[in-house]
CSV table of C-alpha atoms in Angstrom, one decimal:
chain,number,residue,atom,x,y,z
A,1,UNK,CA,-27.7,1.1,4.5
A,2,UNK,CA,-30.0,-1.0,2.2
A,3,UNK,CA,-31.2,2.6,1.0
A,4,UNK,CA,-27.3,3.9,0.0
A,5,UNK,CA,-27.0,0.4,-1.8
A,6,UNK,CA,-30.0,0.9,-3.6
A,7,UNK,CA,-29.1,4.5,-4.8
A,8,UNK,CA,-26.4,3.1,-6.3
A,9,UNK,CA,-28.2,1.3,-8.6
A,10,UNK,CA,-28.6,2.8,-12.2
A,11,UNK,CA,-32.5,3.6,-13.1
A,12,UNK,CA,-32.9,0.3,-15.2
A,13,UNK,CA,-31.4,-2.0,-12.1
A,14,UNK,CA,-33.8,-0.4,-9.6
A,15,UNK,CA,-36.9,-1.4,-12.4
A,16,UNK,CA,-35.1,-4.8,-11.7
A,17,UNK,CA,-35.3,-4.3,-8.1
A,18,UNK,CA,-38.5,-3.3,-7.9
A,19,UNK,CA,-39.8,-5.8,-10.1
A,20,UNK,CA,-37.9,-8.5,-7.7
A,21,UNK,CA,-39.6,-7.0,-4.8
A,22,UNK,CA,-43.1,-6.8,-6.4
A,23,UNK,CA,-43.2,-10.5,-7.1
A,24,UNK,CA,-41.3,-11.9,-4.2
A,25,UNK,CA,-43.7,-9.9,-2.2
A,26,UNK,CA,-46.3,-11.6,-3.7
A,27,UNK,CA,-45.9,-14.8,-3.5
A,28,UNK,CA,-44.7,-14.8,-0.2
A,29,UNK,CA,-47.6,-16.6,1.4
A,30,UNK,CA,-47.5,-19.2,-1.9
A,31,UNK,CA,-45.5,-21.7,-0.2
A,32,UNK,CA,-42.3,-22.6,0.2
A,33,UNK,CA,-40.9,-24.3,-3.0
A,34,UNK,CA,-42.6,-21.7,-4.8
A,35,UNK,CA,-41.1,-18.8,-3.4
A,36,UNK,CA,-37.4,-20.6,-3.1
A,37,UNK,CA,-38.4,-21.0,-7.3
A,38,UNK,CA,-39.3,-17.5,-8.0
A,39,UNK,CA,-36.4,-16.5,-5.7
A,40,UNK,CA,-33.9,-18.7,-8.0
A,41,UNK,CA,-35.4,-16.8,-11.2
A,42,UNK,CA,-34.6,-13.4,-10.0
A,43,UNK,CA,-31.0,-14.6,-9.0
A,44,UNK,CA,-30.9,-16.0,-12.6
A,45,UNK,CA,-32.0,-12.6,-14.2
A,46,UNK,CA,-30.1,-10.6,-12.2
A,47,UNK,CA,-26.5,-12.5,-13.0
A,48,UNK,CA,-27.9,-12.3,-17.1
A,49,UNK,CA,-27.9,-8.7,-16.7
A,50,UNK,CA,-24.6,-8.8,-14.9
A,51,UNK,CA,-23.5,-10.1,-18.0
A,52,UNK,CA,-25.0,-7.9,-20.3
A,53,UNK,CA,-21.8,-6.6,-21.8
A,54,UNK,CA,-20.0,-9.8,-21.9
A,55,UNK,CA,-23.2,-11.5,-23.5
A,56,UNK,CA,-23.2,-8.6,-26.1
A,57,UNK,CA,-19.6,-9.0,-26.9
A,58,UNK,CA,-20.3,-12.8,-27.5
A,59,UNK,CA,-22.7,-12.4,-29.6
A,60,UNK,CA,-20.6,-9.8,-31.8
A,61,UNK,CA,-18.0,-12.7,-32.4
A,62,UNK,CA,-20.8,-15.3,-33.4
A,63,UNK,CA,-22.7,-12.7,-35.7
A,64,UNK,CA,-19.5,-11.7,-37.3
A,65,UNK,CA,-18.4,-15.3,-37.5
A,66,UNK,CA,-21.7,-16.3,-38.9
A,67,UNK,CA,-22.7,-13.6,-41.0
A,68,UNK,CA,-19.8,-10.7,-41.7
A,69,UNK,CA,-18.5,-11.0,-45.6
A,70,UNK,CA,-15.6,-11.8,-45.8
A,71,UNK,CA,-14.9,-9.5,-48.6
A,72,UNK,CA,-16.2,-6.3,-46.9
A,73,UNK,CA,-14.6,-3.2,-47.5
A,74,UNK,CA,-14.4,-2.5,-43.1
A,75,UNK,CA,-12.4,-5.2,-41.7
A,76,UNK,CA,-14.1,-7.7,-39.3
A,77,UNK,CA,-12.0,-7.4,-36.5
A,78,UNK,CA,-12.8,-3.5,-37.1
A,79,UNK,CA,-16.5,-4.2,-37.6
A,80,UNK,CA,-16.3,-5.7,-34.3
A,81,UNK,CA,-13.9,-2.9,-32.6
A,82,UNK,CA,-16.5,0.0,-34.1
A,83,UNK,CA,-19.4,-1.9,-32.5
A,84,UNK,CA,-17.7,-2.8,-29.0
A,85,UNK,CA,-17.0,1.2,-29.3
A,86,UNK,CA,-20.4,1.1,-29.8
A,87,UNK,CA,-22.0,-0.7,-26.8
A,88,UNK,CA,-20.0,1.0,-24.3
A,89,UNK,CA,-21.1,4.3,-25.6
A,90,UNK,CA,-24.9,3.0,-25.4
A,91,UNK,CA,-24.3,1.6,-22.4
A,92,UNK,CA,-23.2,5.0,-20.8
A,93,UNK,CA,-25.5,7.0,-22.7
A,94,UNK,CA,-28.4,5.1,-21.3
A,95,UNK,CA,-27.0,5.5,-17.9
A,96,UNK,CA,-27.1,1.4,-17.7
A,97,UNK,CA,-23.0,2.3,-16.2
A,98,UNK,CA,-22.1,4.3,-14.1
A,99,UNK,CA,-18.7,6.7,-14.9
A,100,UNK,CA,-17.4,5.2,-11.6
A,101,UNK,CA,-17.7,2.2,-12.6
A,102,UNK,CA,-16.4,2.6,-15.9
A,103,UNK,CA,-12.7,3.6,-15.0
A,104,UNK,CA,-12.3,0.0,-13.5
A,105,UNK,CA,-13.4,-1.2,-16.9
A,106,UNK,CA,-11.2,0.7,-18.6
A,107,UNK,CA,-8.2,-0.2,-16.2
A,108,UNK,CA,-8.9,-3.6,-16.8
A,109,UNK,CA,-9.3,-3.5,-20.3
A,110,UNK,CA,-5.5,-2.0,-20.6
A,111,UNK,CA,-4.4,-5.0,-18.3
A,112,UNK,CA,-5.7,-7.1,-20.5
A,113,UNK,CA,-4.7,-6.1,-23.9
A,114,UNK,CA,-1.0,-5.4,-22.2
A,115,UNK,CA,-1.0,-9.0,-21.0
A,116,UNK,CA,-2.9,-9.6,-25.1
A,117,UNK,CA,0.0,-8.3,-26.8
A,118,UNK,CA,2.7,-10.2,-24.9
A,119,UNK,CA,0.9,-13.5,-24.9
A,120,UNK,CA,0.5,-12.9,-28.6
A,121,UNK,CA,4.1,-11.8,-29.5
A,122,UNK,CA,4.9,-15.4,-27.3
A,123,UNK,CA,2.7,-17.6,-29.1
A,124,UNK,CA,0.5,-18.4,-26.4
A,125,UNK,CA,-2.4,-18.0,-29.0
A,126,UNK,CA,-3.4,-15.9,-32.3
A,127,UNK,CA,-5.8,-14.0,-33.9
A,128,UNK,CA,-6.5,-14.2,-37.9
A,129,UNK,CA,-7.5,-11.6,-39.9
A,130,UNK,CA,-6.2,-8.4,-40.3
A,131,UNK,CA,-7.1,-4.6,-39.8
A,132,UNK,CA,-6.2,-1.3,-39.1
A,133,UNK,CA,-7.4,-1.3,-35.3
A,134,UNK,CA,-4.3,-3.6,-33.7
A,135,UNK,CA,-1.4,-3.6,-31.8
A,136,UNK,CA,1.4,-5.6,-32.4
A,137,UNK,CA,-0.7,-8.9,-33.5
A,138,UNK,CA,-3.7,-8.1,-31.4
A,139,UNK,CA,-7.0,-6.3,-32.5
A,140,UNK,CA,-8.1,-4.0,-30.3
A,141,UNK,CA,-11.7,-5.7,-29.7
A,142,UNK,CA,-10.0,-8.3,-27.3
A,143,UNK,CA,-9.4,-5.7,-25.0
A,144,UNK,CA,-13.0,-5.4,-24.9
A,145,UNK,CA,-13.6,-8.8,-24.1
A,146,UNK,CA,-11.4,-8.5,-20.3
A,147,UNK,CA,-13.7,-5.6,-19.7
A,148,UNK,CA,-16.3,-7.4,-20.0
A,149,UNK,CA,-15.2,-10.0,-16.6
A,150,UNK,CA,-14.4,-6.4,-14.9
A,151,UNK,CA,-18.3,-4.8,-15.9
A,152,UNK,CA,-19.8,-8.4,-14.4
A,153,UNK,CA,-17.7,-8.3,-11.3
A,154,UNK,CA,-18.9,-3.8,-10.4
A,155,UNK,CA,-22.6,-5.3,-11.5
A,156,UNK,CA,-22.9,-8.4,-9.3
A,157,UNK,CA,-21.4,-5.6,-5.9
A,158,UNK,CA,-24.2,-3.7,-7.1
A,159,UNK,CA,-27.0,-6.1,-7.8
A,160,UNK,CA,-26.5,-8.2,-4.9
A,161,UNK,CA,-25.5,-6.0,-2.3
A,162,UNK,CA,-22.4,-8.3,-1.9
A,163,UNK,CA,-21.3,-8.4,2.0
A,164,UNK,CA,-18.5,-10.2,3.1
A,165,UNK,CA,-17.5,-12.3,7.2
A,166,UNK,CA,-13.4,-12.1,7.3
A,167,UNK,CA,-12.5,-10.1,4.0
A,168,UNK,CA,-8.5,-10.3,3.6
A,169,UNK,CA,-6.8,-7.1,4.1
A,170,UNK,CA,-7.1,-5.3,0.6
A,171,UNK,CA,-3.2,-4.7,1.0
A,172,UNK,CA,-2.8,-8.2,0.9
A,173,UNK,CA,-4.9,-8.6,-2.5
A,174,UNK,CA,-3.2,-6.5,-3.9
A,175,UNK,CA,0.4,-8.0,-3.7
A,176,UNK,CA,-1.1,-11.0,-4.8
A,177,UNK,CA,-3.3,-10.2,-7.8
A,178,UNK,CA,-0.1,-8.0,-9.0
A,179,UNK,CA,2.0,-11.6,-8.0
A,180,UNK,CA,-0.8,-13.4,-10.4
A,181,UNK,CA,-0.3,-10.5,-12.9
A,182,UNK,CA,3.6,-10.8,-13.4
A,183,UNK,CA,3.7,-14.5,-13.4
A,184,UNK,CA,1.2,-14.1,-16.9
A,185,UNK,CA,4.7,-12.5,-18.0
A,186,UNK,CA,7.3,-14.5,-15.9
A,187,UNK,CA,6.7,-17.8,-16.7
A,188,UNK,CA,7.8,-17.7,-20.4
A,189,UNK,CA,11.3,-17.5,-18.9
A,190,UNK,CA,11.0,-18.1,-15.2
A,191,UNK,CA,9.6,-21.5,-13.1
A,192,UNK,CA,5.9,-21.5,-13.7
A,193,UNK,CA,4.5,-20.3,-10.3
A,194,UNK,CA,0.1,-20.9,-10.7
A,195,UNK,CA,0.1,-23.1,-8.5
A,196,UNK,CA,2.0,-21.5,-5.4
A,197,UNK,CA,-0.2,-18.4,-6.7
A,198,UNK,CA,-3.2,-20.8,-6.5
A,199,UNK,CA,-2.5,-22.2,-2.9
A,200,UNK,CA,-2.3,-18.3,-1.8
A,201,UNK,CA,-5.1,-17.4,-3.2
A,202,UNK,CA,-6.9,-20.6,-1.1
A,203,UNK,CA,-4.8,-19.5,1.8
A,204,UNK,CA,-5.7,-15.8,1.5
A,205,UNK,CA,-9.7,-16.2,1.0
A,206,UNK,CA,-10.7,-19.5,3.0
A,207,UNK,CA,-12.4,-18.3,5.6
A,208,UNK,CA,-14.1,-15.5,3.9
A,209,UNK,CA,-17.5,-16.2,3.4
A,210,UNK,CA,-20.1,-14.0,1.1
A,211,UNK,CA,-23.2,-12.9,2.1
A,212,UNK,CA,-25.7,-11.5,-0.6
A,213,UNK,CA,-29.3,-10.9,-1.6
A,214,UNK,CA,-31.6,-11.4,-4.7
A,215,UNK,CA,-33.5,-8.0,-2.8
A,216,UNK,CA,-33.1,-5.4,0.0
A,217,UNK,CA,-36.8,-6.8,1.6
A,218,UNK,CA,-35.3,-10.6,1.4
A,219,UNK,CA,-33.1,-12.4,3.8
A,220,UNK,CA,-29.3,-12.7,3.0
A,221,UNK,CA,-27.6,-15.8,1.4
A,222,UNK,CA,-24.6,-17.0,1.9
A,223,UNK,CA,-21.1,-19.4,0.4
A,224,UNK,CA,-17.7,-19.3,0.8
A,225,UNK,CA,-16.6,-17.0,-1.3
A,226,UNK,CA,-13.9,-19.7,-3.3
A,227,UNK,CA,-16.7,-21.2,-4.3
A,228,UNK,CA,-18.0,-18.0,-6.0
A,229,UNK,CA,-14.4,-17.3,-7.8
A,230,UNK,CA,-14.9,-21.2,-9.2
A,231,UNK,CA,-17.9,-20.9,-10.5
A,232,UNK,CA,-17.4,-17.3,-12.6
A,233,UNK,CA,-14.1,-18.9,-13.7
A,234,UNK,CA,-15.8,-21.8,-15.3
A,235,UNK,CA,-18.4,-19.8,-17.2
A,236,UNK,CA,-15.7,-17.7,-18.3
A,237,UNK,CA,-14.0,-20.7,-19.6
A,238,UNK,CA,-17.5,-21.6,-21.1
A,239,UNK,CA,-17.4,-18.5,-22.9
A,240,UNK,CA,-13.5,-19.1,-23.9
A,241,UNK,CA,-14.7,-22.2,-25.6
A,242,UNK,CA,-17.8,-20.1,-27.6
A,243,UNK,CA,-15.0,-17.3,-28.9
A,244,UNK,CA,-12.3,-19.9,-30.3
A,245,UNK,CA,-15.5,-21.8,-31.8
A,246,UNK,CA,-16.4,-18.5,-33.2
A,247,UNK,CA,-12.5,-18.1,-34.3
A,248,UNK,CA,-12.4,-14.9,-32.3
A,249,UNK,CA,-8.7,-16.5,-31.7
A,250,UNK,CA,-7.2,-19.7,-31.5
A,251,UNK,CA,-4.6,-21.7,-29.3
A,252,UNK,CA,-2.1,-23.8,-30.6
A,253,UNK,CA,-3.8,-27.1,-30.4
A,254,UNK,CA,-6.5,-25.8,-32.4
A,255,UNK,CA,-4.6,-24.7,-35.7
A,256,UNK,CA,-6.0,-28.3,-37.2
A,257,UNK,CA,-9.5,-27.8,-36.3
A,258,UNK,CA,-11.3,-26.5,-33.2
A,259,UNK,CA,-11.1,-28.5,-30.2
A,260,UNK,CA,-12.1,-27.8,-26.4
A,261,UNK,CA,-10.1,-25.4,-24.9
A,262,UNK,CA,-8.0,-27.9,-22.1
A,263,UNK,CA,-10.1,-27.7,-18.2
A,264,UNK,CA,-6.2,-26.5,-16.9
A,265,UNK,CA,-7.5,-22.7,-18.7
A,266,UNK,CA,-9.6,-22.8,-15.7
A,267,UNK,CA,-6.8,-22.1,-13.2
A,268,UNK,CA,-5.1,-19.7,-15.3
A,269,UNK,CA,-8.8,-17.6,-15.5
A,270,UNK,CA,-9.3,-18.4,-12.2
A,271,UNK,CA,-6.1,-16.5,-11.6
A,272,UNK,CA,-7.1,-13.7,-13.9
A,273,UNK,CA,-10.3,-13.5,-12.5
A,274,UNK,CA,-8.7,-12.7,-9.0
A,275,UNK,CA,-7.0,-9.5,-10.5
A,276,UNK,CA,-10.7,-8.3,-11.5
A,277,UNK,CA,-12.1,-8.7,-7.8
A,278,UNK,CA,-9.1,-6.9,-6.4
A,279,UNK,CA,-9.7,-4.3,-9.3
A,280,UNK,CA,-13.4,-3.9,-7.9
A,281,UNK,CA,-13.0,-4.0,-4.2
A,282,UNK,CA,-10.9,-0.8,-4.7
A,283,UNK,CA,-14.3,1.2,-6.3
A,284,UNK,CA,-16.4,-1.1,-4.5
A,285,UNK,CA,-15.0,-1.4,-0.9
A,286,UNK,CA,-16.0,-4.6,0.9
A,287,UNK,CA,-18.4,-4.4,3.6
A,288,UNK,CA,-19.3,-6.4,6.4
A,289,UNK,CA,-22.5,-7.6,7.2
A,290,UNK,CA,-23.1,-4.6,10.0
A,291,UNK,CA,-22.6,-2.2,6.8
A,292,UNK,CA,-19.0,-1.5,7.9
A,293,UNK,CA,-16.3,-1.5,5.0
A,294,UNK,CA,-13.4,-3.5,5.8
């Protein structure tokens, strides 16, 4: 089984791997703080390159913030459409994705730029500039951005071998990220229901714990799995707060001047986030520790 999980890997994550292995190995007999140390690093470095495309994507908005003229002849929400475009193509190309993979990213990225165009039209928040690649009030390059949550979440399966004691029935996921999803919509015009959707999404996941693995050779780690959802929703709010500082777009409360984006974003990510995992688990089916999907 560890053999199939590594297969999947594409050839640059199995250099990671290997490297991983090579040092762990190592330093095995080096005691234990300074294995548990090197074993932190790799978990580090494997969650950066997770992020890759997300991390490239920020750093488009900062660059083009920072440095783009203003008076160029390409728009810079173009400029930054063209060189999205432009990553995913290398990306592929360089077989650092795999085509399996990217049909969840695309399916995301539509879900998101759906959800973009509405929340737009609404006045949820809004974009400045102008250009010939939108829709509606929304350039295409945010769709980019929601693919970029869906390429961490088919990485981190990969990287870590993800495992999973008492997954919920993917049925049942399913209802509730497309619950999650409608209520995006809904709540412009119907009772605001997050924090129902919330308490099922506690309900639905509590006793699910994941299991995972900086390397096939190592033993397996383990949290509760809600703490996992938490955590990537707060870095995705981190990264919220570096695109409106970058004026990628802007929320109402910011049209004076740039402010943090308000801590209650983190359930409504948190929620988002959700639709992403069920997303993966239907490429990615989750496993048990024996091997066995579920």
């Amino acid at each position: 089984m560890a053999e199939r999980s590594r297969r999947a890997f594409t050839p640059l994550e199995e250099r990671i791997d290997a490297w991983a292995h090579d040092r762990l190995e190592r330093l095995s007999s080096g005691g234990r703080m300074r294995t548990a140390l090197l074993e932190f690093v790799v978990f580090v470095l494997k969650q950066a390159w997770a992020c890759v495309f997300g991390a490239a994507m920020l750093a488009l908005l900062v660059a083009a913030r920072l440095w783009y003229p203003d008076d160029a002849a390409l728009a810079r929400s173009d400029a930054l459409v063209l060189a999205a475009v432009g990553i995913q193509a290398l990306m592929l190309a360089f077989r650092l994705e795999s085509g399996r993979e990217l049909w969840v990213i695309l399916l995301f990225h539509v879900v998101g730029t759906v959800m973009e165009i509405f929340k737009t039209a609404v006045g949820s928040w809004q974009y400045g500039g102008e250009g010939l690649l939108w829709i509606g009030g929304v350039p295409l390059y945010t769709g980019f951005m929601y693919a970029a949550v869906g390429s961490y979440m088919v990485r981190v399966f990969r990287l870590f071998d993800l495992r999973f004691d008492r997954y919920p029935p993917r049925w049942a996921t399913a209802i509730l990220a497309t619950a999650i999803y409608v209520n995006f919509f809904a709540h412009h015009y119907l009772p605001d229901a997050r924090w129902v959707l919330l308490a099922l999404v506690v309900l639905l996941y509590l006793r699910c714990t994941m299991h995972f693995r900086n390397h096939r050779a190592r033993g397996w780690r383990r949290m509760p799995i809600l703490a996992a959802f938490a955590g990537v929703a707060f870095f995705i709010w981190v990264a919220e707060n570096i695109g409106t500082a970058a004026g990628a777009w802007i929320y109402p409360s910011q049209t004076d001047g740039w402010e943090l984006v308000s801590a209650a974003k983190l359930v409504s990510w948190f929620l988002l986030m959700i639709i992403s995992v069920v997303l993966v688990t239907f490429v990615y089916r989750p496993r048990g520790r024996d091997g066995a999907a579920r």
